[in-house]
Coordinates of C-alpha atoms in Angstrom, one line a residue:
Chain A
X1 CA -19.6 -35.9 8.3
X2 CA -21.1 -33.1 8.6
X3 CA -20.0 -29.4 7.6
X4 CA -22.4 -26.9 9.1
X5 CA -23.4 -23.1 8.1
X6 CA -23.4 -20.9 11.2
X7 CA -24.6 -17.3 12.0
X8 CA -21.1 -15.8 13.1
X9 CA -21.3 -12.3 16.3
X10 CA -20.7 -9.8 13.2
X11 CA -23.5 -11.3 12.3
X12 CA -25.9 -11.4 15.0
X13 CA -24.8 -7.6 15.8
X14 CA -26.2 -6.8 11.9
X15 CA -29.3 -8.9 12.8
X16 CA -29.4 -6.6 16.5
X17 CA -28.4 -3.3 15.3
X18 CA -32.0 -3.9 11.5
X19 CA -33.7 -5.1 15.2
X20 CA -33.5 -2.1 17.4
X21 CA -33.6 0.3 14.2
X22 CA -37.7 -0.7 13.9
X23 CA -37.9 -0.5 17.2
X24 CA -36.5 2.6 17.6
X25 CA -38.6 3.8 15.6
X26 CA -42.0 2.3 16.7
X27 CA -41.2 3.5 20.5
X28 CA -40.9 0.1 21.5
X29 CA -37.9 -0.7 23.9
X30 CA -37.1 -4.3 23.2
X31 CA -35.0 -7.0 24.0
X32 CA -33.7 -9.2 21.0
X33 CA -31.8 -12.7 20.8
X34 CA -29.8 -13.7 18.5
X35 CA -29.2 -18.6 18.5
X36 CA -26.4 -20.3 16.5
X37 CA -28.4 -22.2 14.0
X38 CA -28.1 -24.8 16.8
X39 CA -29.9 -22.6 19.0
X40 CA -27.8 -21.8 21.4
X41 CA -27.6 -17.9 22.5
X42 CA -24.8 -15.7 19.8
X43 CA -25.7 -12.1 21.2
X44 CA -28.6 -10.4 23.7
X45 CA -29.2 -7.4 23.7
X46 CA -32.6 -5.4 26.0
X47 CA -33.1 -2.1 25.1
X48 CA -33.4 0.7 27.4
X49 CA -36.9 0.0 29.3
X50 CA -37.0 -3.4 27.7
X51 CA -39.6 -5.8 30.1
X52 CA -37.5 -7.9 32.0
X53 CA -40.2 -11.0 31.8
X54 CA -38.8 -10.3 27.5
X55 CA -34.9 -11.6 28.9
X56 CA -35.9 -15.4 28.9
X57 CA -39.0 -14.7 26.3
X58 CA -37.3 -13.4 24.0
X59 CA -34.2 -16.8 23.9
X60 CA -36.9 -18.7 23.7
X61 CA -38.5 -17.2 21.1
X62 CA -34.9 -17.5 19.2
X63 CA -33.6 -21.0 20.3
X64 CA -37.0 -22.6 19.0
X65 CA -37.3 -20.4 15.5
X66 CA -33.0 -21.7 15.2
X67 CA -33.4 -25.2 16.4
X68 CA -37.1 -26.1 15.3
X69 CA -36.4 -24.3 11.6
X70 CA -40.1 -22.9 12.4
X71 CA -41.5 -19.6 12.7
X72 CA -43.0 -18.8 16.5
X73 CA -45.7 -18.1 14.5
X74 CA -46.7 -20.7 12.6
X75 CA -46.1 -23.0 15.7
X76 CA -48.6 -21.6 17.1
X77 CA -51.5 -21.3 14.0
X78 CA -51.3 -25.0 14.6
X79 CA -51.1 -25.2 18.9
X80 CA -54.8 -24.6 19.0
X81 CA -56.8 -27.6 20.6
X82 CA -57.8 -30.4 19.6
X83 CA -54.9 -30.2 16.6
X84 CA -51.8 -32.6 17.6
X85 CA -50.0 -30.5 17.9
X86 CA -51.2 -28.8 20.6
X87 CA -49.1 -29.7 24.2
X88 CA -45.8 -28.5 22.1
X89 CA -45.2 -24.9 24.9
X90 CA -45.2 -26.9 27.4
X91 CA -41.6 -29.1 25.9
X92 CA -38.5 -29.0 26.4
X93 CA -38.7 -26.8 29.4
X94 CA -41.2 -24.7 28.7
X95 CA -38.4 -23.1 26.4
X96 CA -40.4 -24.4 23.7
X97 CA -42.2 -20.6 22.3
X98 CA -45.5 -20.4 20.0
X99 CA -45.7 -16.9 21.1
X100 CA -45.7 -14.5 18.0
X101 CA -41.4 -13.4 17.3
X102 CA -39.4 -15.5 16.7
X103 CA -38.3 -16.0 13.1
X104 CA -35.5 -18.9 11.6
X105 CA -32.6 -16.2 9.7
X106 CA -31.8 -18.5 6.3
X107 CA -29.4 -18.3 3.9
X108 CA -29.5 -20.1 0.5
X109 CA -32.5 -22.3 1.5
X110 CA -31.1 -23.3 5.0
X111 CA -31.1 -22.4 8.8
X112 CA -27.8 -20.7 9.8
X113 CA -29.5 -18.9 13.5
X114 CA -32.1 -17.2 15.1
X115 CA -34.0 -14.6 15.9
X116 CA -36.2 -13.7 19.3
X117 CA -37.9 -10.2 19.9
X118 CA -40.0 -9.4 23.0
X119 CA -41.6 -6.4 24.9
X120 CA -44.0 -5.2 22.4
X121 CA -47.1 -7.0 21.0
X122 CA -46.2 -9.8 19.0
X123 CA -47.0 -8.7 16.3
X124 CA -44.5 -5.1 16.8
X125 CA -41.8 -8.4 17.6
X126 CA -42.7 -9.5 14.1
X127 CA -42.3 -6.9 12.4
X128 CA -39.2 -6.0 14.0
X129 CA -38.2 -10.0 14.5
X130 CA -38.7 -9.2 10.2
X131 CA -36.9 -5.9 10.3
X132 CA -33.4 -7.6 11.9
X133 CA -33.5 -10.2 9.3
X134 CA -34.4 -7.5 5.5
X135 CA -31.2 -5.8 7.6
X136 CA -29.1 -8.1 7.8
X137 CA -30.2 -9.9 3.8
X138 CA -29.9 -6.4 3.0
X139 CA -26.2 -6.3 4.2
X140 CA -25.3 -9.1 2.4
X141 CA -25.6 -8.9 -1.1
Chain B
X1 CA -39.2 4.4 47.5
X2 CA -36.1 3.1 46.6
X3 CA -33.9 5.0 44.0
X4 CA -32.1 2.6 42.6
X5 CA -29.4 3.5 39.7
X6 CA -28.5 0.9 36.8
X7 CA -25.7 0.1 34.1
X8 CA -28.2 1.6 30.8
X9 CA -27.8 -0.7 27.5
X10 CA -25.0 1.8 26.3
X11 CA -22.6 0.9 29.4
X12 CA -23.3 -2.7 29.3
X13 CA -22.3 -2.1 25.8
X14 CA -18.4 -0.7 26.9
X15 CA -17.7 -3.2 30.0
X16 CA -18.5 -6.2 26.9
X17 CA -15.6 -3.8 24.0
X18 CA -12.9 -3.9 26.9
X19 CA -14.2 -7.8 28.0
X20 CA -14.0 -8.6 24.2
X21 CA -10.7 -6.5 23.2
X22 CA -8.4 -8.0 26.4
X23 CA -10.0 -11.2 25.6
X24 CA -8.7 -10.7 22.1
X25 CA -4.5 -9.5 22.9
X26 CA -5.0 -13.0 25.3
X27 CA -6.5 -15.1 22.1
X28 CA -9.4 -16.3 24.0
X29 CA -12.4 -16.5 22.8
X30 CA -15.0 -15.7 25.5
X31 CA -19.1 -15.2 26.3
X32 CA -19.3 -11.9 28.1
X33 CA -22.4 -11.0 29.6
X34 CA -23.7 -7.9 32.0
X35 CA -26.5 -7.7 33.6
X36 CA -28.8 -4.8 36.2
X37 CA -27.9 -4.7 39.6
X38 CA -30.1 -7.2 40.8
X39 CA -29.2 -9.4 38.6
X40 CA -31.1 -9.4 34.8
X41 CA -29.3 -9.8 32.0
X42 CA -28.4 -6.8 29.7
X43 CA -25.6 -7.5 26.9
X44 CA -24.5 -11.3 25.8
X45 CA -22.3 -11.9 23.2
X46 CA -20.8 -15.7 22.2
X47 CA -17.7 -14.6 21.2
X48 CA -16.6 -16.7 17.8
X49 CA -15.1 -20.1 19.7
X50 CA -16.7 -18.9 22.7
X51 CA -18.1 -22.4 24.5
X52 CA -21.7 -23.6 24.6
X53 CA -21.4 -24.1 28.7
X54 CA -20.4 -21.2 28.9
X55 CA -23.0 -19.0 27.2
X56 CA -25.1 -20.3 30.7
X57 CA -21.8 -19.6 33.2
X58 CA -20.8 -16.5 32.1
X59 CA -24.3 -14.7 32.9
X60 CA -24.4 -16.6 36.1
X61 CA -21.1 -15.3 37.1
X62 CA -22.5 -12.2 36.6
X63 CA -26.1 -12.7 37.8
X64 CA -24.1 -13.8 41.1
X65 CA -21.6 -11.0 41.6
X66 CA -24.7 -8.3 40.9
X67 CA -27.6 -9.9 42.9
X68 CA -25.0 -11.1 45.4
X69 CA -22.9 -7.6 45.7
X70 CA -19.7 -10.4 45.1
X71 CA -16.7 -11.5 43.4
X72 CA -17.6 -15.0 42.6
X73 CA -13.9 -15.8 43.3
X74 CA -14.0 -14.9 46.4
X75 CA -17.4 -17.3 47.3
X76 CA -15.2 -19.7 45.5
X77 CA -12.8 -18.9 48.3
X78 CA -15.2 -19.2 51.3
X79 CA -16.9 -22.1 49.3
X80 CA -14.6 -25.3 50.8
X81 CA -16.0 -28.1 52.8
X82 CA -15.9 -27.3 56.3
X83 CA -16.6 -23.6 56.3
X84 CA -20.1 -22.7 56.6
X85 CA -20.4 -21.1 53.2
X86 CA -19.8 -24.7 51.9
X87 CA -22.8 -25.3 49.4
X88 CA -24.4 -22.0 48.2
X89 CA -22.3 -23.1 44.9
X90 CA -25.3 -25.5 43.7
X91 CA -28.1 -22.2 45.4
X92 CA -30.8 -20.1 43.6
X93 CA -31.6 -23.1 40.8
X94 CA -28.3 -23.5 41.0
X95 CA -26.7 -19.8 39.4
X96 CA -25.0 -18.1 42.0
X97 CA -21.7 -19.3 40.4
X98 CA -18.5 -19.8 43.0
X99 CA -16.4 -20.2 39.4
X100 CA -14.3 -17.3 39.1
X101 CA -15.0 -14.6 36.6
X102 CA -17.4 -13.0 37.4
X103 CA -17.7 -9.4 39.1
X104 CA -19.8 -6.2 40.7
X105 CA -19.6 -3.8 38.2
X106 CA -19.3 -1.1 41.1
X107 CA -20.2 3.5 40.4
X108 CA -20.0 5.8 44.2
X109 CA -19.3 2.6 46.1
X110 CA -22.5 1.3 44.5
X111 CA -23.3 -2.4 42.7
X112 CA -25.2 -1.0 39.4
X113 CA -24.5 -4.4 37.4
X114 CA -22.5 -7.2 36.8
X115 CA -20.1 -9.0 34.4
X116 CA -19.5 -12.8 33.7
X117 CA -17.3 -14.3 31.8
X118 CA -16.6 -17.4 30.8
X119 CA -14.5 -19.8 28.0
X120 CA -10.9 -19.2 29.5
X121 CA -9.6 -20.6 32.6
X122 CA -10.7 -18.5 35.7
X123 CA -8.2 -16.7 35.8
X124 CA -8.3 -15.5 32.5
X125 CA -12.0 -15.5 33.2
X126 CA -10.5 -12.9 36.1
X127 CA -8.1 -10.5 34.0
X128 CA -10.9 -9.8 31.7
X129 CA -13.6 -9.2 34.0
X130 CA -11.8 -6.9 34.9
X131 CA -9.8 -5.3 31.7
X132 CA -14.4 -4.5 31.0
X133 CA -14.5 -3.0 33.7
X134 CA -11.4 -1.3 34.1
X135 CA -12.4 0.7 30.4
X136 CA -15.8 1.1 31.9
X137 CA -14.9 3.3 34.7
X138 CA -12.2 5.3 31.4
X139 CA -14.4 6.2 29.9
X140 CA -16.5 7.3 32.6
X141 CA -13.0 9.8 34.1
Chain C
X1 CA -55.5 -39.2 62.1
X2 CA -52.5 -37.1 63.3
X3 CA -52.5 -33.1 64.9
X4 CA -50.0 -30.7 64.2
X5 CA -48.5 -28.1 65.8
X6 CA -47.9 -25.2 62.9
X7 CA -46.8 -22.0 63.4
X8 CA -50.3 -19.5 63.1
X9 CA -49.6 -15.4 61.1
X10 CA -48.3 -14.1 64.3
X11 CA -46.3 -16.3 65.3
X12 CA -43.9 -15.6 61.6
X13 CA -44.4 -11.9 61.8
X14 CA -42.6 -12.3 65.6
X15 CA -40.1 -14.0 64.6
X16 CA -38.9 -11.8 61.4
X17 CA -39.2 -8.9 63.7
X18 CA -36.6 -10.5 66.5
X19 CA -34.4 -11.6 63.5
X20 CA -35.2 -8.4 61.8
X21 CA -34.2 -6.1 65.4
X22 CA -30.8 -7.9 65.2
X23 CA -29.9 -7.4 62.1
X24 CA -30.5 -3.7 61.9
X25 CA -28.2 -4.0 65.2
X26 CA -25.5 -5.4 63.5
X27 CA -26.0 -3.3 60.5
X28 CA -26.9 -5.3 57.8
X29 CA -30.0 -5.4 56.3
X30 CA -31.2 -9.2 55.3
X31 CA -33.7 -11.3 53.7
X32 CA -35.6 -12.9 56.5
X33 CA -38.0 -16.4 55.7
X34 CA -40.2 -17.9 57.8
X35 CA -41.5 -21.8 56.9
X36 CA -44.3 -24.2 58.3
X37 CA -43.8 -27.2 60.3
X38 CA -43.8 -28.9 56.5
X39 CA -41.6 -26.0 55.2
X40 CA -44.5 -24.4 53.0
X41 CA -43.5 -20.5 53.0
X42 CA -45.7 -18.0 55.5
X43 CA -43.7 -14.5 55.9
X44 CA -41.1 -13.2 54.6
X45 CA -39.4 -9.9 54.3
X46 CA -36.2 -8.4 52.2
X47 CA -35.5 -5.6 54.9
X48 CA -33.9 -2.3 52.5
X49 CA -30.7 -3.7 50.8
X50 CA -30.9 -7.4 51.2
X51 CA -29.4 -9.5 48.0
X52 CA -31.4 -11.0 45.3
X53 CA -29.5 -14.2 45.8
X54 CA -30.6 -13.9 49.3
X55 CA -34.6 -14.4 48.7
X56 CA -34.2 -17.7 47.4
X57 CA -31.6 -18.8 49.8
X58 CA -33.5 -17.4 53.2
X59 CA -36.1 -19.8 51.7
X60 CA -34.2 -23.1 50.8
X61 CA -32.4 -21.9 54.8
X62 CA -35.9 -21.9 56.3
X63 CA -38.4 -24.9 54.5
X64 CA -34.6 -27.4 55.2
X65 CA -34.8 -26.7 58.0
X66 CA -38.6 -27.3 59.4
X67 CA -39.2 -30.0 56.9
X68 CA -35.9 -31.6 57.2
X69 CA -36.5 -30.7 61.1
X70 CA -32.0 -30.2 61.7
X71 CA -30.1 -26.8 61.1
X72 CA -28.1 -26.0 57.6
X73 CA -25.0 -25.1 59.4
X74 CA -25.0 -29.0 60.8
X75 CA -25.7 -30.6 57.6
X76 CA -22.8 -28.3 56.9
X77 CA -20.8 -29.6 59.3
X78 CA -21.8 -33.4 57.9
X79 CA -21.7 -32.1 54.1
X80 CA -17.7 -33.2 52.9
X81 CA -16.3 -35.2 50.3
X82 CA -16.0 -38.6 52.3
X83 CA -18.8 -38.5 54.8
X84 CA -21.8 -40.6 54.1
X85 CA -23.7 -37.5 53.9
X86 CA -21.7 -35.2 51.2
X87 CA -23.7 -34.7 48.3
X88 CA -27.2 -33.8 50.1
X89 CA -26.4 -30.3 49.4
X90 CA -28.0 -30.6 45.9
X91 CA -30.8 -32.5 46.7
X92 CA -35.2 -31.6 46.7
X93 CA -33.6 -30.0 43.5
X94 CA -31.0 -27.8 45.2
X95 CA -33.9 -26.6 47.4
X96 CA -31.3 -28.7 50.7
X97 CA -29.1 -25.6 51.8
X98 CA -26.1 -27.3 54.1
X99 CA -25.5 -23.1 54.4
X100 CA -25.3 -21.3 57.1
X101 CA -28.1 -19.5 59.0
X102 CA -31.6 -21.6 59.2
X103 CA -33.1 -22.9 62.3
X104 CA -35.8 -24.9 63.3
X105 CA -38.2 -23.3 64.9
X106 CA -39.5 -25.6 68.4
X107 CA -41.9 -25.7 70.6
X108 CA -42.2 -28.2 73.5
X109 CA -39.6 -31.1 71.7
X110 CA -41.6 -30.7 68.9
X111 CA -40.8 -28.5 65.4
X112 CA -43.3 -26.0 65.2
X113 CA -41.4 -23.9 61.8
X114 CA -38.2 -23.0 60.4
X115 CA -36.5 -19.2 60.0
X116 CA -33.7 -18.6 57.2
X117 CA -32.2 -16.2 56.6
X118 CA -29.6 -14.3 54.5
X119 CA -27.4 -11.3 53.6
X120 CA -24.6 -11.5 56.3
X121 CA -22.0 -13.7 56.3
X122 CA -23.2 -17.3 57.8
X123 CA -22.5 -16.3 61.5
X124 CA -24.0 -13.5 60.8
X125 CA -27.6 -15.5 59.4
X126 CA -27.2 -17.8 62.6
X127 CA -27.5 -14.6 65.1
X128 CA -29.8 -13.1 64.2
X129 CA -32.3 -16.4 62.2
X130 CA -31.3 -17.1 67.0
X131 CA -32.4 -14.2 67.4
X132 CA -35.8 -14.2 65.6
X133 CA -36.5 -17.7 67.9
X134 CA -35.2 -16.4 71.1
X135 CA -37.2 -13.3 71.0
X136 CA -40.5 -15.7 69.2
X137 CA -39.9 -17.6 72.8
X138 CA -39.4 -15.4 75.6
X139 CA -43.2 -13.9 74.0
X140 CA -45.2 -17.0 74.5
X141 CA -43.7 -17.0 78.2
Chain D
X1 CA -26.7 5.0 33.6
X2 CA -30.1 4.6 34.2
X3 CA -31.7 5.7 37.3
X4 CA -34.9 3.6 38.7
X5 CA -37.7 3.6 41.4
X6 CA -38.8 0.8 43.7
X7 CA -40.9 0.0 46.4
X8 CA -39.4 -0.1 49.8
X9 CA -40.0 -2.1 52.6
X10 CA -42.3 -0.5 54.1
X11 CA -44.3 0.3 50.7
X12 CA -44.7 -3.2 50.7
X13 CA -46.2 -3.6 54.5
X14 CA -48.9 -1.2 53.5
X15 CA -49.0 -3.4 50.3
X16 CA -50.0 -6.5 52.1
X17 CA -52.1 -4.4 55.6
X18 CA -54.3 -3.3 52.5
X19 CA -54.5 -6.3 50.8
X20 CA -54.8 -8.8 53.9
X21 CA -57.9 -5.8 55.7
X22 CA -60.2 -6.8 52.0
X23 CA -59.7 -10.2 52.2
X24 CA -60.8 -10.1 55.8
X25 CA -63.1 -8.5 54.3
X26 CA -64.9 -11.2 52.0
X27 CA -63.6 -13.6 54.9
X28 CA -61.1 -15.6 51.9
X29 CA -57.2 -16.2 53.6
X30 CA -55.1 -15.4 51.0
X31 CA -51.4 -15.1 50.0
X32 CA -49.9 -12.0 49.2
X33 CA -46.7 -11.0 47.4
X34 CA -45.0 -8.6 46.8
X35 CA -42.1 -7.7 44.4
X36 CA -39.7 -4.9 43.3
X37 CA -40.1 -3.4 40.4
X38 CA -38.1 -6.3 38.6
X39 CA -40.3 -8.4 40.0
X40 CA -38.0 -10.2 43.0
X41 CA -39.6 -10.9 46.1
X42 CA -39.9 -8.0 48.9
X43 CA -42.4 -9.0 51.0
X44 CA -44.3 -11.8 51.8
X45 CA -47.8 -13.7 53.6
X46 CA -49.9 -16.5 53.6
X47 CA -53.0 -15.1 56.2
X48 CA -53.5 -18.5 57.9
X49 CA -55.7 -21.2 56.3
X50 CA -54.5 -19.4 52.5
X51 CA -53.4 -22.3 50.2
X52 CA -50.3 -23.8 49.8
X53 CA -50.0 -24.3 45.5
X54 CA -51.1 -19.6 46.3
X55 CA -47.3 -19.5 48.0
X56 CA -46.3 -19.9 44.3
X57 CA -49.4 -19.0 42.3
X58 CA -49.0 -15.8 44.4
X59 CA -45.3 -14.3 44.1
X60 CA -45.8 -15.4 40.0
X61 CA -48.3 -12.5 39.8
X62 CA -46.8 -10.0 41.1
X63 CA -43.0 -11.2 40.0
X64 CA -45.5 -11.5 35.5
X65 CA -47.0 -7.8 37.0
X66 CA -43.5 -6.2 38.1
X67 CA -41.4 -7.7 35.4
X68 CA -44.0 -7.1 32.4
X69 CA -46.2 -4.2 33.5
X70 CA -49.0 -5.8 32.8
X71 CA -51.9 -6.9 34.8
X72 CA -51.6 -10.7 35.2
X73 CA -56.3 -10.1 34.1
X74 CA -54.8 -8.6 30.8
X75 CA -52.6 -11.6 29.7
X76 CA -55.8 -13.9 30.3
X77 CA -57.7 -11.9 28.1
X78 CA -55.2 -13.0 24.8
X79 CA -53.4 -15.9 25.8
X80 CA -56.3 -18.1 24.1
X81 CA -56.2 -20.4 21.2
X82 CA -55.4 -19.2 17.6
X83 CA -54.2 -15.1 19.7
X84 CA -50.0 -14.9 18.4
X85 CA -49.9 -13.9 22.5
X86 CA -51.4 -18.0 23.1
X87 CA -48.4 -20.2 24.9
X88 CA -47.6 -16.7 27.3
X89 CA -48.6 -19.0 29.8
X90 CA -45.8 -21.4 30.5
X91 CA -43.2 -18.9 29.4
X92 CA -40.1 -18.2 32.5
X93 CA -40.3 -21.9 33.0
X94 CA -44.3 -21.7 34.2
X95 CA -43.4 -18.1 35.9
X96 CA -45.0 -15.8 33.7
X97 CA -48.2 -16.2 35.6
X98 CA -52.4 -15.2 33.1
X99 CA -54.4 -15.8 36.0
X100 CA -56.2 -13.1 37.4
X101 CA -55.1 -11.2 40.4
X102 CA -51.3 -9.9 39.8
X103 CA -51.5 -5.7 39.0
X104 CA -48.7 -3.6 38.8
X105 CA -47.8 -0.5 41.2
X106 CA -48.0 2.0 39.4
X107 CA -46.6 5.0 40.8
X108 CA -46.6 8.5 38.9
X109 CA -47.2 6.8 36.2
X110 CA -44.4 4.1 35.9
X111 CA -44.4 0.5 37.6
X112 CA -42.8 0.5 40.3
X113 CA -43.9 -3.0 41.9
X114 CA -46.0 -6.0 41.4
X115 CA -48.8 -7.1 43.9
X116 CA -50.2 -10.5 43.2
X117 CA -52.4 -12.1 46.0
X118 CA -54.1 -16.3 45.3
X119 CA -57.0 -18.0 47.2
X120 CA -59.5 -17.1 46.0
X121 CA -61.2 -16.8 42.9
X122 CA -59.3 -14.5 40.1
X123 CA -62.1 -12.0 40.9
X124 CA -61.6 -11.5 45.0
X125 CA -58.0 -12.1 44.2
X126 CA -58.4 -9.5 41.7
X127 CA -60.3 -7.1 44.5
X128 CA -57.7 -7.4 47.5
X129 CA -55.0 -6.8 44.8
X130 CA -56.4 -4.0 43.6
X131 CA -56.9 -3.0 47.5
X132 CA -53.7 -3.0 48.2
X133 CA -53.0 -0.7 45.5
X134 CA -55.9 1.6 46.8
X135 CA -54.2 1.9 50.1
X136 CA -50.8 2.5 49.3
X137 CA -51.6 5.2 47.5
X138 CA -54.1 7.1 49.8
X139 CA -50.9 7.1 52.5
X140 CA -48.6 8.3 50.0
X141 CA -51.4 11.1 49.4

């Protein structure tokens, strides 16, 4: 038997609050998705003005980061033609995202969930995803 | 050009709060999805203990109620073998849900969004969806 | 080698005009789809107020009627549990529709296309689909 | 509550007429799709000789341009291996198109819909999409 540590809904809301605050600062309304450690959706918010395509993209980024235990921008670096990783971006029915903006949420060296942001540039999405994690970790200490 | 009225994120959070409060009262952790008038996801919460299958089912119920402007339990009544509506439950890539628990959100006689609940019995899901709408409308008056 | 007769775009527009006129008469804004004899989309219109779910449903009805050379309401009659046809409504990735409102378009005893309507009751959808065909045939004679 | 502006069917027909006229001038029969601001299909025409694959491609381009509020050729520029956007072309179930030929339709600085063309080269598709928008805007002034 395994015992698994996992974000709860309250954690997910803290992650969203941190990411949304940063999105507000930079003036980009975002779609924000939080998954548990298995990649299943815990919470989602589309800020007013977030993009319709980003509803799915944000979820796919969070799913990938949690379920593959890897930031989507790390996959992006490796997913270039000629690298044996190339092609991973079309796997899992297209849900495996290699676009920057998905980060695993780690506690005590263990992945307990994922956060995915979409609607800005990948750099903006990554910045807000990290802000969500920073806020979450600061609340725990 | 058309002008369309649509729930914003703050509205979606009020709807979720009302539904979640009722779910807490009856002791059933729910998945709760809110869409805009076109069926696109605005906000989602999986209460601790909500079912993984319900992540999709709640979203499909909210999508159906908004995008078809009809409660999913009304489709359910008509979707019986021999009725010309039968078969609608597999349409739109299976996203059209006829399981009770999806309600259109109406303001001034117009559909402005949808709410979908899943994890309980359909009656419990419908009860909590209605509680979300009641709470939302009470906040507006 | 085969020679195939097929609706052209002008024919499709006549079919839509006939169906839309009838939809206007009964006061139900419809989604109207016309396919060629192979089930591939030729033309589509969502009347102002047509349902979002009906975008796909109308296309699936027209696809089914043309590609299976059978009215969707005829499939509906046979698609009851215990009948060997039952289950056809989930085939072709769910695109095979058995909901009333899809009719093959026939010229000289041959299927040359399909018309699918959605947003009303199946009876209203069937009525408007037939009106489209009647208008098309009256223009040819 | 939000208030949203959206193309109506008459607008969609004007957009198609403008695009089809240009397609006729350059002698390339096109598939032409118009969506509303949320990416849902409003109208579609396959000119006689338009490609079957383009039925979906044109719709995906229009969907992307409206729902992501970005021209598909702009995504194309950024979607190169090593860029953090790479991989976006397989997102949203493959519906997010980065092939040139999809443009957002803007009125008063706001995206009110999308137009997608397919069957020619991307440059031809872009040219005809722009012609549709130019014709639409000239009718409004």
